[in-house]
Amino acid sequence: MDHNALQQYDREHIWHPYTSMLNPSPVFPVASAEGVYLTLETGEKLVDGMSSWWTAIHGYNHPQLNQAIHQQVETMAHVMFGGLTHRPAVTLAKKLIDLTTDNLQHVFFADSGSVAVEVSIKMALQYWVAQDRPEKNKLLTVRNGYHGDTFGAMAVCDPVNGMHSMFKNILADHLFVDAPRCDDQSAWKAEYIAQFKQTLAQHQHRIAAVILEPMVQNTGGMRFYCAEYLRQLSQLCQQHHVLLILDEIATGFGRTGTLFAYQQAQIEPDILVLGKALTGGYMTLAATLASTKVAEGISADQHGVLMHGPTFMANPMACAVANASIDLLLASDWKSKVKRIEQQLQGELARCTDVAIVKEVRCKGAIGVVELHQPIDIYWMQPRFVALGVWVRPFNKLVYLMPPYIINPAELKKLTDAIYQVIHEFSDRVH
Ligand SMILES: *Cc1c(COP(=O)(O)O)cnc(C)c1O
């Protein structure tokens, strides 16, 4: 198949994320990826602004990560995790436990972020069943959240853009409050947390856990909020005997400027969910960490076992590359790289506000967001970015960047220039 035939076959037979088989949006065949560049089958080289959805923090085709996979595949590609264990999994569990808050001492390895979120929900529900409080079976969350595409996770995604109406009567019915609306710049007001506080107090007897993304709401709107909200939310959860689940799948491993976003609020979650950048973008792997209180609490009724166990649980190759990725991150000067990216994004994306269709520009860590007043047209916009030699994947009203940490200033400039230009052109088209 030449690349045209490849593209055509794909178009006719393969679903991509959130696409239609009837009128698929354009897809571009990638031949290889190296550093911050994706090389298409057609030979064009694109600067990657997406890190393949938060994951490829060290860039692509990294020699150390490659080596970790090579070594592992020649030792043991996979073994079942029921009744067996292995060095890559134990090493990774220890790393995650050592890097996170002291209360988190127990790890469940899952095969994707969504599954890890399911496991976190199961842990919370099973915990209360074992405490003889089965009526505590609701989750409380904030609007504009995103926690994955499986049914348990979908039920706590934003009810509007998570398409709750389509799955009405099937999704579990949970409690929602407005998304946090404080930012780091302005002074804290008690009213920011008032609705959460009231809902929690009123329904605590039936709430198992609060689940949310710390500091940055990702796919549900690329919104940032202040640490004080998270700090007070955590305190309120403790006061009202409700578990706190933090979904750190997107924010984990340095993206927001701290290794984990929750560290900015100096809190201890009961359950922490990690994924995405965990393997440096190499393989699908996620982890749900639980406190001793939760882990032991699940078994408090003497027969409670955690009811989950995926076939490919703790895949050794995925664990090995996760270990290598974490080592690489910790040995690098990731903090100043992320800071430098933040400053450059702030400096270079600011001018986008000159364009009338731009509502707001915001940056945090290695994340830069340009929010428009109206939804973008992916059929037109995606090929434009490719023509300019960059890989940017906008959605809804958002054009955003989260590049690999290894990106250099010239490469990042190419991304921000392309965004400015494409938004300008889009503005001319829609007016
Ligand atoms: C991506 C993401 C998920 C889902 O992870 P998958 O690996 O796509 O299943 C869940 N929560 C957050 C915050 C995410 O960013």
Tab-separated table of C-alpha atoms and ligand atoms in Angstrom:
chain	number	residue	atom	x	y	z
A	1	MET	CA	0.000	0.000	0.000
A	2	ASP	CA	1.317	3.448	-0.808
A	3	HIS	CA	0.476	6.198	1.654
A	4	ASN	CA	-2.616	7.248	-0.265
A	5	ALA	CA	-4.013	3.714	-0.186
A	6	LEU	CA	-3.110	3.478	3.477
A	7	GLN	CA	-4.965	6.669	4.245
A	8	GLN	CA	-7.938	5.556	2.168
A	9	TYR	CA	-8.188	2.157	3.873
A	10	ASP	CA	-7.943	3.843	7.253
A	11	ARG	CA	-10.677	6.283	6.295
A	12	GLU	CA	-13.032	3.504	5.314
A	13	HIS	CA	-12.370	1.027	8.105
A	14	ILE	CA	-10.790	2.455	11.229
A	15	TRP	CA	-12.309	4.504	13.973
A	16	HIS	CA	-10.114	7.212	15.477
A	17	PRO	CA	-10.890	8.892	18.815
A	18	TYR	CA	-14.301	10.541	18.689
A	19	THR	CA	-14.784	10.291	14.949
A	20	SER	CA	-17.504	9.315	12.519
A	21	MET	CA	-17.238	6.524	9.941
A	22	LEU	CA	-19.533	8.498	7.672
A	23	ASN	CA	-17.621	11.744	7.582
A	24	PRO	CA	-14.242	11.146	9.200
A	25	SER	CA	-12.010	14.135	9.896
A	26	PRO	CA	-8.590	13.981	8.211
A	27	VAL	CA	-5.881	11.684	9.623
A	28	PHE	CA	-2.200	11.835	8.681
A	29	PRO	CA	-0.068	8.676	8.455
A	30	VAL	CA	3.057	8.943	10.603
A	31	ALA	CA	6.095	6.966	9.465
A	32	SER	CA	8.390	7.653	12.414
A	33	ALA	CA	8.894	9.881	15.420
A	34	GLU	CA	12.125	11.177	16.939
A	35	GLY	CA	12.743	13.814	19.611
A	36	VAL	CA	10.058	16.471	19.145
A	37	TYR	CA	9.407	15.576	15.498
A	38	LEU	CA	6.802	13.417	13.828
A	39	THR	CA	7.713	12.393	10.266
A	40	LEU	CA	4.756	11.713	8.007
A	41	GLU	CA	4.651	9.071	5.259
A	42	THR	CA	4.747	11.972	2.821
A	43	GLY	CA	8.111	13.047	4.239
A	44	GLU	CA	6.917	16.192	6.032
A	45	LYS	CA	8.385	16.743	9.487
A	46	LEU	CA	6.103	18.228	12.131
A	47	VAL	CA	7.082	19.784	15.458
A	48	ASP	CA	4.986	17.995	18.064
A	49	GLY	CA	2.975	20.293	20.327
A	50	MET	CA	0.867	17.586	21.960
A	51	SER	CA	3.274	15.015	23.468
A	52	SER	CA	0.752	12.485	22.125
A	53	TRP	CA	-1.823	13.600	24.682
A	54	TRP	CA	0.381	14.431	27.692
A	55	THR	CA	2.483	11.286	27.448
A	56	ALA	CA	5.745	11.755	25.493
A	57	ILE	CA	7.411	14.068	27.995
A	58	HIS	CA	10.952	13.072	26.924
A	59	GLY	CA	10.155	13.172	23.199
A	60	TYR	CA	10.017	10.169	20.887
A	61	ASN	CA	12.475	7.357	20.226
A	62	HIS	CA	14.535	8.049	23.330
A	63	PRO	CA	17.606	5.786	23.557
A	64	GLN	CA	17.227	5.105	27.290
A	65	LEU	CA	13.555	4.239	27.005
A	66	ASN	CA	14.200	2.101	23.933
A	67	GLN	CA	16.882	0.241	25.826
A	68	ALA	CA	14.596	-0.445	28.777
A	69	ILE	CA	12.035	-2.052	26.463
A	70	HIS	CA	14.647	-4.033	24.538
A	71	GLN	CA	16.136	-5.436	27.714
A	72	GLN	CA	12.772	-6.340	29.130
A	73	VAL	CA	11.398	-7.980	25.987
A	74	GLU	CA	14.389	-10.272	25.903
A	75	THR	CA	13.940	-11.197	29.543
A	76	MET	CA	10.170	-11.525	29.813
A	77	ALA	CA	7.525	-9.770	27.745
A	78	HIS	CA	4.590	-10.654	29.932
A	79	VAL	CA	3.415	-13.012	32.645
A	80	MET	CA	0.098	-13.097	34.434
A	81	PHE	CA	-0.020	-11.113	37.668
A	82	GLY	CA	-2.347	-13.516	39.444
A	83	GLY	CA	-0.104	-15.411	41.851
A	84	LEU	CA	3.087	-14.107	40.215
A	85	THR	CA	5.095	-10.936	40.605
A	86	HIS	CA	8.230	-9.507	39.008
A	87	ARG	CA	11.024	-7.040	39.533
A	88	PRO	CA	9.796	-4.313	37.096
A	89	ALA	CA	6.432	-4.084	38.909
A	90	VAL	CA	7.915	-4.066	42.401
A	91	THR	CA	10.518	-1.469	41.423
A	92	LEU	CA	7.819	0.736	39.912
A	93	ALA	CA	5.484	0.383	42.886
A	94	LYS	CA	8.316	1.430	45.199
A	95	LYS	CA	9.146	4.445	43.036
A	96	LEU	CA	5.536	5.614	42.983
A	97	ILE	CA	5.110	5.092	46.717
A	98	ASP	CA	8.360	6.939	47.463
A	99	LEU	CA	7.479	9.872	45.207
A	100	THR	CA	3.955	10.460	46.510
A	101	THR	CA	2.565	11.359	49.951
A	102	ASP	CA	3.445	9.081	52.869
A	103	ASN	CA	-0.110	7.854	53.367
A	104	LEU	CA	-0.194	6.263	49.880
A	105	GLN	CA	1.345	2.819	50.374
A	106	HIS	CA	-0.568	0.484	48.049
A	107	VAL	CA	-0.554	0.283	44.263
A	108	PHE	CA	-2.926	-1.257	41.743
A	109	PHE	CA	-1.544	-1.416	38.171
A	110	ALA	CA	-4.116	-1.008	35.425
A	111	ASP	CA	-3.850	-1.009	31.660
A	112	SER	CA	-5.223	2.459	30.924
A	113	GLY	CA	-6.227	5.656	32.652
A	114	SER	CA	-9.934	4.932	32.375
A	115	VAL	CA	-9.495	1.524	33.961
A	116	ALA	CA	-7.413	3.025	36.765
A	117	VAL	CA	-10.248	5.493	37.403
A	118	GLU	CA	-12.735	2.592	37.493
A	119	VAL	CA	-10.488	0.930	40.060
A	120	SER	CA	-10.340	4.104	42.146
A	121	ILE	CA	-14.154	4.264	42.190
A	122	LYS	CA	-14.377	0.591	43.080
A	123	MET	CA	-11.920	1.091	45.928
A	124	ALA	CA	-14.036	3.905	47.353
A	125	LEU	CA	-17.310	1.972	47.027
A	126	GLN	CA	-15.842	-1.231	48.434
A	127	TYR	CA	-14.295	0.698	51.302
A	128	TRP	CA	-17.703	1.889	52.514
A	129	VAL	CA	-19.348	-1.481	51.966
A	130	ALA	CA	-16.685	-3.028	54.180
A	131	GLN	CA	-17.309	-0.307	56.805
A	132	ASP	CA	-20.961	-1.377	56.746
A	133	ARG	CA	-21.957	1.921	55.141
A	134	PRO	CA	-23.200	0.666	51.729
A	135	GLU	CA	-25.494	3.687	51.405
A	136	LYS	CA	-22.354	5.782	50.834
A	137	ASN	CA	-22.286	4.957	47.124
A	138	LYS	CA	-22.378	8.340	45.353
A	139	LEU	CA	-19.495	10.342	44.031
A	140	LEU	CA	-19.301	14.102	44.241
A	141	THR	CA	-17.402	15.945	41.555
A	142	VAL	CA	-17.085	19.271	39.762
A	143	ARG	CA	-18.378	20.163	36.330
A	144	ASN	CA	-15.964	20.328	33.388
A	145	GLY	CA	-14.116	17.254	34.623
A	146	TYR	CA	-12.813	14.440	32.463
A	147	HIS	CA	-11.982	11.012	33.856
A	148	GLY	CA	-12.099	8.638	30.905
A	149	ASP	CA	-14.441	6.867	28.526
A	150	THR	CA	-15.574	3.753	30.394
A	151	PHE	CA	-18.969	3.828	32.085
A	152	GLY	CA	-17.853	4.390	35.647
A	153	ALA	CA	-15.488	7.148	34.561
A	154	MET	CA	-17.996	8.682	32.133
A	155	ALA	CA	-20.495	9.065	34.950
A	156	VAL	CA	-18.190	11.612	36.612
A	157	CYS	CA	-17.213	13.453	33.416
A	158	ASP	CA	-18.848	16.793	32.722
A	159	PRO	CA	-22.544	16.015	32.181
A	160	VAL	CA	-22.795	18.243	29.095
A	161	ASN	CA	-19.619	17.633	27.095
A	162	GLY	CA	-19.381	14.100	28.533
A	163	MET	CA	-22.609	13.334	26.634
A	164	HIS	CA	-24.623	12.161	29.635
A	165	SER	CA	-27.843	12.645	27.703
A	166	MET	CA	-26.893	9.860	25.258
A	167	PHE	CA	-26.365	7.368	28.082
A	168	LYS	CA	-29.136	8.501	30.364
A	169	ASN	CA	-30.565	5.663	32.511
A	170	ILE	CA	-27.312	3.740	32.065
A	171	LEU	CA	-24.791	6.008	33.756
A	172	ALA	CA	-24.654	6.076	37.530
A	173	ASP	CA	-26.281	9.183	38.917
A	174	HIS	CA	-23.679	11.205	40.845
A	175	LEU	CA	-23.548	14.673	42.376
A	176	PHE	CA	-22.076	17.657	40.558
A	177	VAL	CA	-21.168	21.167	41.625
A	178	ASP	CA	-19.927	24.032	39.470
A	179	ALA	CA	-16.333	23.867	38.263
A	180	PRO	CA	-13.823	25.775	40.401
A	181	ARG	CA	-13.479	29.341	39.156
A	182	CYS	CA	-10.640	30.774	41.206
A	183	ASP	CA	-7.325	31.524	39.547
A	184	ASP	CA	-3.863	31.944	40.983
A	185	GLN	CA	-3.799	35.673	40.276
A	186	SER	CA	-6.770	36.999	42.224
A	187	ALA	CA	-7.561	36.890	45.926
A	188	TRP	CA	-9.372	33.912	47.401
A	189	LYS	CA	-13.056	34.313	48.230
A	190	ALA	CA	-15.020	31.942	50.463
A	191	GLU	CA	-17.829	31.923	47.893
A	192	TYR	CA	-15.593	29.950	45.511
A	193	ILE	CA	-16.034	26.811	47.582
A	194	ALA	CA	-19.497	27.554	49.011
A	195	GLN	CA	-21.516	25.336	46.683
A	196	PHE	CA	-19.141	22.404	47.112
A	197	LYS	CA	-19.221	22.850	50.886
A	198	GLN	CA	-22.991	22.955	51.033
A	199	THR	CA	-23.499	19.938	48.754
A	200	LEU	CA	-20.940	17.904	50.667
A	201	ALA	CA	-22.472	18.764	54.033
A	202	GLN	CA	-25.983	18.027	52.839
A	203	HIS	CA	-25.242	14.664	51.170
A	204	GLN	CA	-22.246	13.349	53.116
A	205	HIS	CA	-24.196	10.351	54.418
A	206	ARG	CA	-24.474	9.013	50.883
A	207	ILE	CA	-21.174	10.200	49.403
A	208	ALA	CA	-18.355	7.660	49.115
A	209	ALA	CA	-15.768	9.962	47.610
A	210	VAL	CA	-15.024	13.223	45.907
A	211	ILE	CA	-13.187	12.818	42.610
A	212	LEU	CA	-11.525	15.592	40.628
A	213	GLU	CA	-8.457	16.585	38.648
A	214	PRO	CA	-6.041	18.636	40.781
A	215	MET	CA	-5.183	22.198	39.612
A	216	VAL	CA	-5.915	21.624	35.911
A	217	GLN	CA	-9.117	20.319	34.369
A	218	ASN	CA	-7.957	18.793	31.147
A	219	THR	CA	-10.141	17.455	28.378
A	220	GLY	CA	-13.247	18.919	30.016
A	221	GLY	CA	-12.166	22.456	29.136
A	222	MET	CA	-8.457	23.000	29.832
A	223	ARG	CA	-9.285	25.080	32.898
A	224	PHE	CA	-6.844	25.973	35.671
A	225	TYR	CA	-7.824	26.670	39.243
A	226	CYS	CA	-6.114	27.772	42.433
A	227	ALA	CA	-4.471	25.624	45.096
A	228	GLU	CA	-6.625	27.114	47.854
A	229	TYR	CA	-9.720	25.484	46.356
A	230	LEU	CA	-8.041	22.105	46.461
A	231	ARG	CA	-6.725	22.663	49.969
A	232	GLN	CA	-10.134	23.580	51.364
A	233	LEU	CA	-11.838	20.802	49.416
A	234	SER	CA	-9.450	18.301	50.934
A	235	GLN	CA	-10.109	19.610	54.456
A	236	LEU	CA	-13.853	19.434	53.910
A	237	CYS	CA	-13.589	15.827	52.719
A	238	GLN	CA	-11.785	14.904	55.928
A	239	GLN	CA	-14.278	16.742	58.122
A	240	HIS	CA	-17.219	15.006	56.469
A	241	HIS	CA	-15.717	11.508	56.266
A	242	VAL	CA	-15.649	11.348	52.528
A	243	LEU	CA	-12.685	9.897	50.619
A	244	LEU	CA	-10.724	12.081	48.222
A	245	ILE	CA	-9.733	10.653	44.824
A	246	LEU	CA	-7.367	12.785	42.781
A	247	ASP	CA	-7.190	12.007	39.088
A	248	GLU	CA	-3.645	13.070	38.288
A	249	ILE	CA	-3.511	11.111	34.998
A	250	ALA	CA	-2.848	14.190	32.863
A	251	THR	CA	-1.133	16.461	35.375
A	252	GLY	CA	1.316	13.949	36.856
A	253	PHE	CA	5.074	13.868	36.212
A	254	GLY	CA	5.869	17.554	36.085
A	255	ARG	CA	3.422	18.977	33.565
A	256	THR	CA	2.056	21.709	35.856
A	257	GLY	CA	5.427	22.710	37.316
A	258	THR	CA	5.462	20.374	40.316
A	259	LEU	CA	6.033	16.633	40.044
A	260	PHE	CA	2.382	16.121	40.969
A	261	ALA	CA	-0.179	18.914	40.821
A	262	TYR	CA	-1.617	18.138	44.277
A	263	GLN	CA	1.723	19.168	45.811
A	264	GLN	CA	0.814	22.790	45.072
A	265	ALA	CA	-1.975	22.486	47.640
A	266	GLN	CA	0.077	20.360	50.051
A	267	ILE	CA	-2.665	17.832	50.568
A	268	GLU	CA	-2.872	14.063	50.939
A	269	PRO	CA	-5.409	12.279	48.751
A	270	ASP	CA	-6.840	8.931	49.910
A	271	ILE	CA	-6.573	7.610	46.370
A	272	LEU	CA	-4.364	8.894	43.559
A	273	VAL	CA	-4.682	7.916	39.907
A	274	LEU	CA	-1.673	8.127	37.578
A	275	GLY	CA	-1.319	7.319	33.882
A	276	LYS	CA	-0.440	9.050	30.616
A	277	ALA	CA	3.199	10.236	31.114
A	278	LEU	CA	3.888	7.302	33.456
A	279	THR	CA	5.667	5.377	30.679
A	280	GLY	CA	6.998	8.460	28.885
A	281	GLY	CA	4.453	7.785	26.155
A	282	TYR	CA	5.754	4.336	25.256
A	283	MET	CA	3.093	1.939	26.442
A	284	THR	CA	-0.304	2.016	28.032
A	285	LEU	CA	-0.057	1.735	31.798
A	286	ALA	CA	-1.763	3.404	34.726
A	287	ALA	CA	-1.686	3.064	38.481
A	288	THR	CA	-4.146	3.638	41.296
A	289	LEU	CA	-2.468	4.340	44.623
A	290	ALA	CA	-4.379	3.963	47.863
A	291	SER	CA	-3.746	4.906	51.464
A	292	THR	CA	-3.354	2.224	54.080
A	293	LYS	CA	-6.692	3.340	55.521
A	294	VAL	CA	-8.434	2.590	52.214
A	295	ALA	CA	-6.494	-0.583	51.393
A	296	GLU	CA	-7.014	-2.120	54.814
A	297	GLY	CA	-10.520	-0.736	55.043
A	298	ILE	CA	-11.574	-2.639	51.923
A	299	SER	CA	-10.777	-5.850	53.759
A	300	ALA	CA	-12.185	-4.758	57.110
A	301	ASP	CA	-15.064	-7.223	56.853
A	302	GLN	CA	-12.463	-10.039	56.628
A	303	HIS	CA	-13.446	-11.290	53.175
A	304	GLY	CA	-13.227	-8.080	51.125
A	305	VAL	CA	-10.905	-8.489	48.190
A	306	LEU	CA	-10.518	-5.672	45.673
A	307	MET	CA	-12.672	-6.862	42.775
A	308	HIS	CA	-10.438	-6.133	39.837
A	309	GLY	CA	-7.654	-7.903	37.898
A	310	PRO	CA	-6.953	-7.149	34.243
A	311	THR	CA	-5.309	-9.813	32.062
A	312	PHE	CA	-2.346	-7.570	31.240
A	313	MET	CA	-2.034	-6.166	34.746
A	314	ALA	CA	1.475	-4.792	35.473
A	315	ASN	CA	2.855	-5.757	32.082
A	316	PRO	CA	6.638	-6.054	32.615
A	317	MET	CA	7.606	-4.083	29.503
A	318	ALA	CA	5.291	-1.234	30.478
A	319	CYS	CA	6.636	-1.263	34.045
A	320	ALA	CA	10.242	-1.375	32.798
A	321	VAL	CA	9.787	1.619	30.532
A	322	ALA	CA	7.907	3.481	33.287
A	323	ASN	CA	10.877	2.898	35.594
A	324	ALA	CA	13.253	4.208	32.931
A	325	SER	CA	11.035	7.216	32.220
A	326	ILE	CA	10.798	8.198	35.887
A	327	ASP	CA	14.572	7.807	36.328
A	328	LEU	CA	15.157	9.957	33.253
A	329	LEU	CA	12.759	12.619	34.506
A	330	LEU	CA	14.240	12.791	37.992
A	331	ALA	CA	17.791	12.926	36.621
A	332	SER	CA	16.865	15.769	34.267
A	333	ASP	CA	16.379	19.416	35.074
A	334	TRP	CA	12.651	19.067	34.283
A	335	LYS	CA	11.617	21.833	36.648
A	336	SER	CA	13.534	24.558	34.863
A	337	LYS	CA	12.559	23.144	31.472
A	338	VAL	CA	8.882	23.335	32.393
A	339	LYS	CA	9.375	26.829	33.820
A	340	ARG	CA	11.106	27.978	30.650
A	341	ILE	CA	8.332	26.524	28.492
A	342	GLU	CA	5.752	28.274	30.689
A	343	GLN	CA	7.481	31.632	30.319
A	344	GLN	CA	7.861	31.269	26.577
A	345	LEU	CA	4.238	30.175	26.140
A	346	GLN	CA	3.095	33.168	28.198
A	347	GLY	CA	5.267	35.546	26.209
A	348	GLU	CA	4.395	34.231	22.770
A	349	LEU	CA	0.742	33.228	23.025
A	350	ALA	CA	-0.320	36.535	24.638
A	351	ARG	CA	-0.637	38.264	21.258
A	352	CYS	CA	-3.403	35.830	20.269
A	353	THR	CA	-5.759	37.995	22.341
A	354	ASP	CA	-5.449	40.602	19.542
A	355	VAL	CA	-7.616	38.331	17.411
A	356	ALA	CA	-11.294	39.087	18.003
A	357	ILE	CA	-12.425	35.438	18.185
A	358	VAL	CA	-10.013	34.729	21.057
A	359	LYS	CA	-11.654	34.719	24.464
A	360	GLU	CA	-8.649	34.027	26.657
A	361	VAL	CA	-5.038	32.865	26.687
A	362	ARG	CA	-3.822	30.977	29.756
A	363	CYS	CA	-0.657	29.088	30.585
A	364	LYS	CA	0.391	26.885	33.460
A	365	GLY	CA	3.566	24.827	33.526
A	366	ALA	CA	4.139	23.273	30.120
A	367	ILE	CA	0.518	23.882	29.083
A	368	GLY	CA	-0.578	26.794	26.891
A	369	VAL	CA	-4.236	27.303	26.028
A	370	VAL	CA	-5.942	29.648	23.583
A	371	GLU	CA	-9.693	29.573	24.131
A	372	LEU	CA	-11.890	30.909	21.327
A	373	HIS	CA	-15.419	32.284	21.511
A	374	GLN	CA	-16.589	29.659	19.057
A	375	PRO	CA	-15.808	26.032	18.175
A	376	ILE	CA	-13.005	25.435	15.714
A	377	ASP	CA	-13.454	23.603	12.415
A	378	ILE	CA	-11.183	20.579	12.628
A	379	TYR	CA	-11.671	19.676	8.933
A	380	TRP	CA	-10.122	22.996	7.932
A	381	MET	CA	-7.810	23.681	10.857
A	382	GLN	CA	-5.969	20.355	11.160
A	383	PRO	CA	-4.546	20.392	7.602
A	384	ARG	CA	-3.550	24.051	8.068
A	385	PHE	CA	-1.380	23.195	11.077
A	386	VAL	CA	0.197	20.311	9.183
A	387	ALA	CA	0.917	22.600	6.232
A	388	LEU	CA	2.762	24.891	8.649
A	389	GLY	CA	4.905	22.003	9.874
A	390	VAL	CA	3.433	21.555	13.342
A	391	TRP	CA	1.302	18.993	15.119
A	392	VAL	CA	-1.422	20.754	17.093
A	393	ARG	CA	-4.717	19.019	17.788
A	394	PRO	CA	-7.408	21.519	18.760
A	395	PHE	CA	-10.834	20.514	20.017
A	396	ASN	CA	-14.071	22.365	20.571
A	397	LYS	CA	-13.143	25.993	21.357
A	398	LEU	CA	-9.605	25.166	22.431
A	399	VAL	CA	-6.296	25.393	20.631
A	400	TYR	CA	-3.624	24.284	23.045
A	401	LEU	CA	-0.050	23.090	23.480
A	402	MET	CA	1.606	20.650	25.856
A	403	PRO	CA	4.936	19.928	24.193
A	404	PRO	CA	7.584	17.409	25.254
A	405	TYR	CA	9.797	18.951	27.963
A	406	ILE	CA	12.855	18.598	25.690
A	407	ILE	CA	11.528	21.111	23.157
A	408	ASN	CA	13.951	23.971	22.405
A	409	PRO	CA	12.929	27.646	22.149
A	410	ALA	CA	13.047	27.726	18.331
A	411	GLU	CA	10.825	24.653	18.046
A	412	LEU	CA	8.366	26.065	20.570
A	413	LYS	CA	8.350	29.359	18.686
A	414	LYS	CA	7.362	27.494	15.547
A	415	LEU	CA	4.346	26.117	17.428
A	416	THR	CA	3.229	29.437	18.900
A	417	ASP	CA	3.727	31.226	15.547
A	418	ALA	CA	1.607	28.600	13.818
A	419	ILE	CA	-1.164	28.989	16.388
A	420	TYR	CA	-1.190	32.754	15.971
A	421	GLN	CA	-1.300	32.475	12.205
A	422	VAL	CA	-3.977	29.766	12.052
A	423	ILE	CA	-6.221	31.568	14.537
A	424	HIS	CA	-5.861	34.713	12.455
A	425	GLU	CA	-6.831	32.863	9.295
A	426	PHE	CA	-9.729	31.180	11.077
A	427	SER	CA	-10.966	34.544	12.279
A	428	ASP	CA	-10.916	35.856	8.686
A	429	ARG	CA	-12.847	32.791	7.503
A	430	VAL	CA	-15.634	33.074	10.050
A	431	HIS	CA	-16.145	36.822	9.682
B	1	LIG	C1	-6.679	10.792	29.656
B	1	LIG	C2	-7.333	10.875	30.969
B	1	LIG	C3	-8.073	9.795	31.487
B	1	LIG	C4	-8.292	8.517	30.706
B	1	LIG	O1	-7.127	7.840	30.439
B	1	LIG	P1	-7.067	6.785	29.215
B	1	LIG	O2	-5.697	6.214	29.296
B	1	LIG	O3	-7.343	7.560	27.976
B	1	LIG	O4	-8.136	5.770	29.480
B	1	LIG	C5	-8.631	9.936	32.728
B	1	LIG	N1	-8.477	11.074	33.449
B	1	LIG	C6	-7.768	12.119	32.991
B	1	LIG	C7	-7.613	13.338	33.846
B	1	LIG	C8	-7.200	12.065	31.732
B	1	LIG	O5	-6.514	13.127	31.273
